[in-house]
Short mmCIF file of N, CA and C in Angstrom, two decimals:
data_model
loop_
_atom_site.label_atom_id
_atom_site.label_comp_id
_atom_site.label_asym_id
_atom_site.label_seq_id
_atom_site.Cartn_x
_atom_site.Cartn_y
_atom_site.Cartn_z
N MET A 1 -88.76 249.77 -111.55
CA MET A 1 -87.46 250.22 -111.11
C MET A 1 -86.53 250.22 -112.32
N GLN A 2 -85.81 251.30 -112.47
CA GLN A 2 -84.87 251.41 -113.58
C GLN A 2 -83.46 251.37 -113.02
N PHE A 3 -82.57 250.63 -113.69
CA PHE A 3 -81.19 250.49 -113.22
C PHE A 3 -80.29 250.20 -114.39
N THR A 4 -78.99 250.31 -114.14
CA THR A 4 -78.00 249.99 -115.15
C THR A 4 -77.50 248.57 -114.87
N PRO A 5 -77.71 247.64 -115.79
CA PRO A 5 -77.27 246.26 -115.56
C PRO A 5 -75.74 246.17 -115.51
N LYS A 6 -75.26 245.17 -114.78
CA LYS A 6 -73.82 244.93 -114.67
C LYS A 6 -73.51 243.52 -115.15
N THR A 7 -72.27 243.35 -115.52
CA THR A 7 -71.81 242.02 -115.93
C THR A 7 -71.26 241.26 -114.71
N LYS A 8 -71.07 239.97 -114.88
CA LYS A 8 -70.50 239.16 -113.81
C LYS A 8 -69.10 239.66 -113.46
N ASP A 9 -68.33 240.06 -114.47
CA ASP A 9 -66.98 240.60 -114.23
C ASP A 9 -67.03 241.87 -113.37
N GLN A 10 -68.02 242.72 -113.62
CA GLN A 10 -68.16 243.95 -112.83
C GLN A 10 -68.46 243.61 -111.37
N PHE A 11 -69.34 242.64 -111.14
CA PHE A 11 -69.66 242.23 -109.77
C PHE A 11 -68.42 241.65 -109.08
N GLU A 12 -67.67 240.82 -109.79
CA GLU A 12 -66.46 240.23 -109.22
C GLU A 12 -65.42 241.30 -108.90
N GLN A 13 -65.29 242.30 -109.76
CA GLN A 13 -64.35 243.40 -109.51
C GLN A 13 -64.78 244.22 -108.29
N GLU A 14 -66.07 244.49 -108.17
CA GLU A 14 -66.58 245.23 -107.01
C GLU A 14 -66.34 244.45 -105.72
N GLU A 15 -66.54 243.13 -105.76
CA GLU A 15 -66.31 242.29 -104.59
C GLU A 15 -64.83 242.31 -104.21
N LYS A 16 -63.94 242.25 -105.20
CA LYS A 16 -62.50 242.30 -104.93
C LYS A 16 -62.13 243.64 -104.28
N GLU A 17 -62.66 244.73 -104.80
CA GLU A 17 -62.37 246.06 -104.23
C GLU A 17 -62.92 246.17 -102.80
N ARG A 18 -64.11 245.61 -102.57
CA ARG A 18 -64.69 245.65 -101.23
C ARG A 18 -63.81 244.89 -100.24
N ARG A 19 -63.35 243.73 -100.65
CA ARG A 19 -62.50 242.92 -99.77
C ARG A 19 -61.20 243.64 -99.46
N GLU A 20 -60.60 244.29 -100.46
CA GLU A 20 -59.35 245.01 -100.24
C GLU A 20 -59.56 246.17 -99.28
N LYS A 21 -60.70 246.80 -99.35
CA LYS A 21 -60.97 247.95 -98.50
C LYS A 21 -61.40 247.54 -97.09
N TYR A 22 -62.24 246.54 -96.97
CA TYR A 22 -62.85 246.20 -95.69
C TYR A 22 -62.35 244.92 -95.05
N LEU A 23 -61.54 244.15 -95.72
CA LEU A 23 -61.01 242.93 -95.13
C LEU A 23 -59.49 243.05 -95.11
N TRP A 24 -58.96 243.36 -93.93
CA TRP A 24 -57.52 243.52 -93.80
C TRP A 24 -56.87 242.16 -93.64
N PRO A 25 -55.60 242.02 -94.03
CA PRO A 25 -54.92 240.73 -93.94
C PRO A 25 -54.85 240.21 -92.50
N ALA A 26 -54.88 238.90 -92.35
CA ALA A 26 -54.72 238.28 -91.04
C ALA A 26 -53.34 238.64 -90.50
N ASP A 27 -53.24 238.68 -89.21
CA ASP A 27 -52.00 238.98 -88.47
C ASP A 27 -51.54 240.42 -88.64
N THR A 28 -52.44 241.32 -89.06
CA THR A 28 -52.13 242.74 -89.09
C THR A 28 -52.13 243.26 -87.66
N ARG A 29 -51.05 243.89 -87.26
CA ARG A 29 -50.95 244.47 -85.91
C ARG A 29 -51.37 245.93 -86.00
N CYS A 30 -52.28 246.33 -85.13
CA CYS A 30 -52.78 247.70 -85.19
C CYS A 30 -53.26 248.17 -83.82
N LYS A 31 -53.54 249.44 -83.74
CA LYS A 31 -54.04 250.05 -82.51
C LYS A 31 -55.57 249.96 -82.49
N PHE A 32 -56.14 249.99 -81.29
CA PHE A 32 -57.59 249.95 -81.16
C PHE A 32 -58.04 250.89 -80.06
N GLU A 33 -59.31 251.24 -80.12
CA GLU A 33 -59.97 252.03 -79.07
C GLU A 33 -61.38 251.48 -78.88
N VAL A 34 -61.78 251.33 -77.62
CA VAL A 34 -63.14 250.88 -77.32
C VAL A 34 -64.07 252.09 -77.39
N LEU A 35 -65.03 252.03 -78.31
CA LEU A 35 -65.97 253.12 -78.48
C LEU A 35 -67.13 253.02 -77.48
N TYR A 36 -67.59 251.80 -77.26
CA TYR A 36 -68.80 251.60 -76.47
C TYR A 36 -68.80 250.18 -75.93
N GLY A 37 -69.29 250.01 -74.74
CA GLY A 37 -69.39 248.68 -74.17
C GLY A 37 -70.68 248.53 -73.40
N VAL A 38 -71.21 247.34 -73.39
CA VAL A 38 -72.42 247.04 -72.62
C VAL A 38 -72.24 245.66 -72.00
N LYS A 39 -72.66 245.54 -70.75
CA LYS A 39 -72.56 244.26 -70.06
C LYS A 39 -73.80 243.45 -70.38
N GLU A 40 -73.60 242.20 -70.75
CA GLU A 40 -74.70 241.31 -71.11
C GLU A 40 -74.65 240.07 -70.23
N LYS A 41 -75.75 239.35 -70.20
CA LYS A 41 -75.82 238.10 -69.46
C LYS A 41 -76.44 237.06 -70.37
N ASP A 42 -75.71 235.97 -70.59
CA ASP A 42 -76.22 234.88 -71.40
C ASP A 42 -76.32 233.65 -70.51
N GLY A 43 -77.45 233.00 -70.54
CA GLY A 43 -77.68 231.85 -69.68
C GLY A 43 -76.69 230.72 -69.89
N ASN A 44 -76.16 230.57 -71.11
CA ASN A 44 -75.25 229.48 -71.40
C ASN A 44 -73.80 229.78 -71.04
N TYR A 45 -73.42 231.04 -71.17
CA TYR A 45 -72.00 231.37 -71.03
C TYR A 45 -71.69 232.29 -69.87
N GLY A 46 -72.65 232.81 -69.19
CA GLY A 46 -72.39 233.74 -68.10
C GLY A 46 -72.22 235.15 -68.61
N PRO A 47 -71.77 236.05 -67.74
CA PRO A 47 -71.68 237.47 -68.13
C PRO A 47 -70.56 237.71 -69.14
N TYR A 48 -70.80 238.70 -69.99
CA TYR A 48 -69.80 239.10 -70.97
C TYR A 48 -70.04 240.55 -71.35
N PHE A 49 -69.02 241.15 -71.97
CA PHE A 49 -69.14 242.50 -72.52
C PHE A 49 -69.33 242.39 -74.03
N GLN A 50 -70.23 243.21 -74.53
CA GLN A 50 -70.32 243.42 -75.97
C GLN A 50 -69.66 244.77 -76.20
N ALA A 51 -68.56 244.79 -76.91
CA ALA A 51 -67.78 246.02 -77.07
C ALA A 51 -67.66 246.38 -78.55
N ASP A 52 -67.95 247.64 -78.86
CA ASP A 52 -67.72 248.17 -80.20
C ASP A 52 -66.32 248.77 -80.20
N ILE A 53 -65.47 248.23 -81.05
CA ILE A 53 -64.05 248.59 -81.04
C ILE A 53 -63.65 249.12 -82.41
N ARG A 54 -62.96 250.25 -82.40
CA ARG A 54 -62.42 250.83 -83.64
C ARG A 54 -60.95 250.45 -83.74
N VAL A 55 -60.59 249.81 -84.84
CA VAL A 55 -59.24 249.35 -85.09
C VAL A 55 -58.64 250.25 -86.17
N PHE A 56 -57.44 250.78 -85.91
CA PHE A 56 -56.81 251.75 -86.80
C PHE A 56 -55.64 251.16 -87.56
N LYS A 57 -55.67 251.35 -88.88
CA LYS A 57 -54.50 251.02 -89.70
C LYS A 57 -53.57 252.24 -89.70
N ASP A 58 -54.18 253.42 -89.81
CA ASP A 58 -53.48 254.69 -89.69
C ASP A 58 -54.52 255.72 -89.28
N ALA A 59 -54.16 256.99 -89.26
CA ALA A 59 -55.08 258.02 -88.76
C ALA A 59 -56.35 258.14 -89.60
N ASN A 60 -56.28 257.78 -90.88
CA ASN A 60 -57.43 257.95 -91.76
C ASN A 60 -58.11 256.65 -92.17
N THR A 61 -57.62 255.51 -91.68
CA THR A 61 -58.16 254.22 -92.08
C THR A 61 -58.46 253.39 -90.85
N TRP A 62 -59.73 253.00 -90.72
CA TRP A 62 -60.11 252.19 -89.57
C TRP A 62 -61.26 251.27 -89.91
N LEU A 63 -61.43 250.27 -89.05
CA LEU A 63 -62.57 249.35 -89.12
C LEU A 63 -63.28 249.39 -87.78
N ASP A 64 -64.57 249.24 -87.78
CA ASP A 64 -65.33 249.10 -86.55
C ASP A 64 -65.73 247.64 -86.41
N LEU A 65 -65.35 247.04 -85.29
CA LEU A 65 -65.62 245.64 -85.03
C LEU A 65 -66.43 245.50 -83.75
N ARG A 66 -67.15 244.43 -83.64
CA ARG A 66 -67.89 244.12 -82.41
C ARG A 66 -67.25 242.90 -81.78
N GLU A 67 -66.87 243.04 -80.53
CA GLU A 67 -66.24 241.95 -79.77
C GLU A 67 -67.17 241.50 -78.66
N PHE A 68 -67.14 240.22 -78.39
CA PHE A 68 -67.87 239.64 -77.27
C PHE A 68 -66.82 239.07 -76.32
N LEU A 69 -66.67 239.69 -75.17
CA LEU A 69 -65.63 239.33 -74.22
C LEU A 69 -66.23 238.70 -72.99
N ALA A 70 -66.17 237.36 -72.91
CA ALA A 70 -66.69 236.65 -71.74
C ALA A 70 -65.74 236.86 -70.57
N HIS A 71 -66.30 237.12 -69.40
CA HIS A 71 -65.49 237.42 -68.22
C HIS A 71 -64.53 236.30 -67.84
N ASP A 72 -64.86 235.08 -68.18
CA ASP A 72 -64.01 233.95 -67.79
C ASP A 72 -63.13 233.45 -68.94
N SER A 73 -62.88 234.31 -69.93
CA SER A 73 -62.08 233.88 -71.09
C SER A 73 -60.67 234.45 -71.03
N GLY A 74 -59.75 233.74 -71.67
CA GLY A 74 -58.38 234.23 -71.78
C GLY A 74 -58.30 235.50 -72.61
N LYS A 75 -59.21 235.65 -73.56
CA LYS A 75 -59.22 236.84 -74.40
C LYS A 75 -59.57 238.08 -73.57
N PHE A 76 -60.50 237.94 -72.62
CA PHE A 76 -60.85 239.06 -71.75
C PHE A 76 -59.67 239.40 -70.84
N PHE A 77 -58.99 238.38 -70.33
CA PHE A 77 -57.80 238.60 -69.51
C PHE A 77 -56.76 239.39 -70.32
N SER A 78 -56.49 238.97 -71.56
CA SER A 78 -55.53 239.67 -72.43
C SER A 78 -55.97 241.10 -72.72
N PHE A 79 -57.29 241.29 -72.94
CA PHE A 79 -57.82 242.63 -73.16
C PHE A 79 -57.51 243.52 -71.96
N CYS A 80 -57.74 243.00 -70.76
CA CYS A 80 -57.48 243.79 -69.55
C CYS A 80 -56.00 244.12 -69.41
N GLU A 81 -55.12 243.18 -69.73
CA GLU A 81 -53.68 243.46 -69.69
C GLU A 81 -53.30 244.53 -70.71
N ALA A 82 -53.88 244.45 -71.91
CA ALA A 82 -53.54 245.38 -72.98
C ALA A 82 -54.02 246.79 -72.70
N THR A 83 -55.06 246.93 -71.89
CA THR A 83 -55.66 248.24 -71.65
C THR A 83 -55.38 248.80 -70.26
N GLY A 84 -54.53 248.13 -69.50
CA GLY A 84 -54.19 248.63 -68.17
C GLY A 84 -55.23 248.35 -67.10
N LEU A 85 -56.06 247.35 -67.33
CA LEU A 85 -57.11 247.01 -66.37
C LEU A 85 -56.81 245.74 -65.57
N SER A 86 -55.55 245.35 -65.51
CA SER A 86 -55.19 244.11 -64.80
C SER A 86 -55.61 244.15 -63.34
N ASP A 87 -55.41 245.29 -62.68
CA ASP A 87 -55.78 245.37 -61.26
C ASP A 87 -57.29 245.22 -61.08
N ARG A 88 -58.07 245.83 -61.96
CA ARG A 88 -59.54 245.70 -61.89
C ARG A 88 -59.95 244.25 -62.19
N TYR A 89 -59.25 243.61 -63.14
CA TYR A 89 -59.55 242.22 -63.46
C TYR A 89 -59.27 241.32 -62.25
N GLN A 90 -58.11 241.51 -61.65
CA GLN A 90 -57.74 240.69 -60.49
C GLN A 90 -58.70 240.88 -59.33
N ALA A 91 -59.30 242.06 -59.23
CA ALA A 91 -60.29 242.32 -58.18
C ALA A 91 -61.67 241.81 -58.57
N GLY A 92 -61.82 241.38 -59.84
CA GLY A 92 -63.12 240.91 -60.32
C GLY A 92 -64.15 242.02 -60.42
N GLN A 93 -63.68 243.23 -60.74
CA GLN A 93 -64.56 244.40 -60.72
C GLN A 93 -64.50 245.24 -62.00
N VAL A 94 -64.44 244.63 -63.15
CA VAL A 94 -64.41 245.38 -64.41
C VAL A 94 -65.85 245.68 -64.83
N ASP A 95 -66.11 246.94 -65.16
CA ASP A 95 -67.46 247.35 -65.57
C ASP A 95 -67.38 248.11 -66.89
N THR A 96 -68.52 248.43 -67.45
CA THR A 96 -68.53 249.09 -68.77
C THR A 96 -67.81 250.42 -68.75
N PHE A 97 -67.95 251.19 -67.68
CA PHE A 97 -67.28 252.49 -67.63
C PHE A 97 -65.76 252.33 -67.56
N ASP A 98 -65.29 251.15 -67.15
CA ASP A 98 -63.85 250.88 -67.15
C ASP A 98 -63.31 250.65 -68.55
N ILE A 99 -64.08 249.98 -69.40
CA ILE A 99 -63.56 249.61 -70.72
C ILE A 99 -63.76 250.69 -71.78
N GLU A 100 -64.80 251.52 -71.65
CA GLU A 100 -65.07 252.53 -72.67
C GLU A 100 -63.94 253.55 -72.72
N GLY A 101 -63.47 253.83 -73.92
CA GLY A 101 -62.39 254.79 -74.11
C GLY A 101 -61.00 254.19 -73.98
N LYS A 102 -60.91 252.94 -73.53
CA LYS A 102 -59.60 252.31 -73.40
C LYS A 102 -59.03 252.02 -74.78
N SER A 103 -57.70 251.96 -74.84
CA SER A 103 -57.04 251.70 -76.12
C SER A 103 -55.82 250.83 -75.89
N GLY A 104 -55.31 250.30 -76.98
CA GLY A 104 -54.14 249.44 -76.91
C GLY A 104 -53.79 248.94 -78.30
N GLU A 105 -53.09 247.81 -78.34
CA GLU A 105 -52.73 247.19 -79.61
C GLU A 105 -53.29 245.79 -79.69
N CYS A 106 -53.56 245.37 -80.92
CA CYS A 106 -54.12 244.04 -81.14
C CYS A 106 -53.60 243.47 -82.45
N VAL A 107 -53.90 242.20 -82.66
CA VAL A 107 -53.58 241.51 -83.91
C VAL A 107 -54.91 241.04 -84.50
N LEU A 108 -55.11 241.33 -85.77
CA LEU A 108 -56.36 240.94 -86.43
C LEU A 108 -56.30 239.52 -86.95
N GLY A 109 -57.46 238.91 -87.00
CA GLY A 109 -57.64 237.61 -87.63
C GLY A 109 -58.74 237.74 -88.66
N ILE A 110 -59.07 236.64 -89.30
CA ILE A 110 -60.17 236.62 -90.26
C ILE A 110 -61.13 235.51 -89.87
N LYS A 111 -62.37 235.89 -89.65
CA LYS A 111 -63.42 234.92 -89.34
C LYS A 111 -64.08 234.53 -90.65
N LYS A 112 -64.05 233.24 -90.95
CA LYS A 112 -64.63 232.76 -92.20
C LYS A 112 -66.14 232.98 -92.20
N GLY A 113 -66.67 233.36 -93.35
CA GLY A 113 -68.10 233.57 -93.50
C GLY A 113 -68.88 232.28 -93.37
N LYS A 114 -70.04 232.37 -92.76
CA LYS A 114 -70.90 231.20 -92.57
C LYS A 114 -71.83 231.04 -93.77
N ASP A 115 -72.46 229.87 -93.83
CA ASP A 115 -73.45 229.64 -94.87
C ASP A 115 -74.69 230.48 -94.61
N ALA A 116 -75.22 231.08 -95.67
CA ALA A 116 -76.42 231.91 -95.57
C ALA A 116 -77.66 231.04 -95.82
N PRO A 117 -78.80 231.44 -95.26
CA PRO A 117 -80.03 230.65 -95.44
C PRO A 117 -80.44 230.47 -96.90
N ASP A 118 -80.03 231.41 -97.77
CA ASP A 118 -80.43 231.33 -99.17
C ASP A 118 -79.51 230.41 -99.99
N GLY A 119 -78.59 229.72 -99.31
CA GLY A 119 -77.68 228.82 -100.00
C GLY A 119 -76.35 229.47 -100.35
N GLY A 120 -76.27 230.79 -100.22
CA GLY A 120 -75.03 231.49 -100.48
C GLY A 120 -74.12 231.43 -99.26
N LYS A 121 -73.21 232.37 -99.19
CA LYS A 121 -72.28 232.41 -98.08
C LYS A 121 -72.07 233.86 -97.66
N TYR A 122 -72.07 234.10 -96.35
CA TYR A 122 -71.75 235.43 -95.85
C TYR A 122 -70.26 235.67 -96.07
N PRO A 123 -69.85 236.92 -96.30
CA PRO A 123 -68.43 237.19 -96.56
C PRO A 123 -67.57 237.00 -95.30
N ASP A 124 -66.29 236.72 -95.51
CA ASP A 124 -65.34 236.68 -94.40
C ASP A 124 -65.27 238.07 -93.80
N LYS A 125 -64.88 238.14 -92.52
CA LYS A 125 -64.74 239.45 -91.88
C LYS A 125 -63.62 239.39 -90.87
N ASN A 126 -63.08 240.56 -90.56
CA ASN A 126 -62.01 240.64 -89.57
C ASN A 126 -62.57 240.48 -88.17
N ASN A 127 -61.72 239.97 -87.31
CA ASN A 127 -61.99 239.94 -85.89
C ASN A 127 -60.67 240.20 -85.17
N ILE A 128 -60.73 240.35 -83.87
CA ILE A 128 -59.50 240.55 -83.11
C ILE A 128 -59.02 239.18 -82.66
N LYS A 129 -57.86 238.81 -83.15
CA LYS A 129 -57.28 237.50 -82.85
C LYS A 129 -56.68 237.50 -81.44
N GLU A 130 -55.97 238.59 -81.12
CA GLU A 130 -55.37 238.69 -79.79
C GLU A 130 -55.11 240.14 -79.42
N TYR A 131 -55.08 240.39 -78.14
CA TYR A 131 -54.73 241.70 -77.60
C TYR A 131 -53.28 241.62 -77.13
N ILE A 132 -52.54 242.70 -77.31
CA ILE A 132 -51.12 242.68 -77.01
C ILE A 132 -50.83 243.48 -75.74
N LYS A 133 -50.20 242.83 -74.81
CA LYS A 133 -49.79 243.48 -73.56
C LYS A 133 -48.66 244.45 -73.89
N PRO A 134 -48.74 245.69 -73.40
CA PRO A 134 -47.66 246.65 -73.69
C PRO A 134 -46.34 246.20 -73.08
N ALA A 135 -45.23 246.53 -73.75
CA ALA A 135 -43.92 246.15 -73.27
C ALA A 135 -43.61 246.84 -71.94
N ALA A 136 -43.96 248.12 -71.85
CA ALA A 136 -43.78 248.87 -70.61
C ALA A 136 -45.12 248.95 -69.89
N PRO A 137 -45.09 248.96 -68.58
CA PRO A 137 -46.36 249.06 -67.86
C PRO A 137 -47.07 250.37 -68.15
N ILE A 138 -48.39 250.31 -68.15
CA ILE A 138 -49.18 251.52 -68.34
C ILE A 138 -49.12 252.32 -67.05
N LEU A 139 -48.67 253.56 -67.15
CA LEU A 139 -48.48 254.39 -65.96
C LEU A 139 -49.80 254.85 -65.40
N LYS A 140 -49.86 254.86 -64.09
CA LYS A 140 -51.05 255.37 -63.41
C LYS A 140 -50.64 256.66 -62.73
N GLY A 141 -51.61 257.50 -62.45
CA GLY A 141 -51.33 258.77 -61.80
C GLY A 141 -50.72 258.60 -60.43
N ASP A 142 -49.88 259.52 -60.05
CA ASP A 142 -49.29 259.52 -58.72
C ASP A 142 -50.34 260.01 -57.74
N PRO A 143 -50.64 259.22 -56.68
CA PRO A 143 -51.69 259.63 -55.74
C PRO A 143 -51.35 260.93 -55.01
N GLU A 144 -50.07 261.30 -54.96
CA GLU A 144 -49.71 262.54 -54.28
C GLU A 144 -49.92 263.76 -55.16
N LEU A 145 -50.09 263.54 -56.46
CA LEU A 145 -50.32 264.66 -57.36
C LEU A 145 -51.82 264.78 -57.61
N ASN A 146 -52.27 265.99 -57.84
CA ASN A 146 -53.66 266.17 -58.23
C ASN A 146 -53.74 267.32 -59.22
N ASP A 147 -54.93 267.54 -59.72
CA ASP A 147 -55.09 268.55 -60.77
C ASP A 147 -55.35 269.94 -60.22
N SER A 148 -55.49 270.09 -58.93
CA SER A 148 -55.78 271.42 -58.39
C SER A 148 -54.50 272.27 -58.33
N ILE A 149 -54.64 273.49 -58.74
CA ILE A 149 -53.52 274.42 -58.73
C ILE A 149 -53.92 275.61 -57.88
N ASP A 150 -53.11 275.91 -56.87
CA ASP A 150 -53.39 277.06 -56.01
C ASP A 150 -52.87 278.32 -56.67
N PHE A 151 -53.71 279.32 -56.76
CA PHE A 151 -53.29 280.61 -57.34
C PHE A 151 -53.20 281.63 -56.25
#
C-alpha cells in the first residue's frame, strides 16, 4: 500500500476541523425532523423507539442523530409535546407512523466519548439534550373542513 505520511500536527489539525464540523456546541437550539422510526422491545427497559433524527443548524447544515426514546421516559413525553403528539401520548397509542416526519425544536448536548477496547477513546458526539414544547399550540385540522372541492 502506498500513501502520503502525515505528521502529528496534521492529524491534530484534521481532528480539530472534524470536531468543528461535526460536533456542535452544547446548548445549541435548533430544529429537527424525524426521518425514520422503529419500535423496539428491550427486556430490561421495556418498549422504546429508535429514531433517526436530522437536526438543522440552517438549510444547508445538519447532523443525523440516533435517539432511543423509552415510552416511560420524560424525554419521550417532551418529544411528544414538541411534535404535537400529546393527545396520542395521553392515550398511550404512539406508533412509528405517528413519529416519522414529525418536526420541532430541540437543544443539543454533548455525550462524552467512551473508552475504546484498544485503549483509546471514542470521540465525543452530539445528542439531543431536550425537546422544546412550542410556545403556541400546534394547530390541528378543523374536522368540518376537508380537502374535497366540488366542481
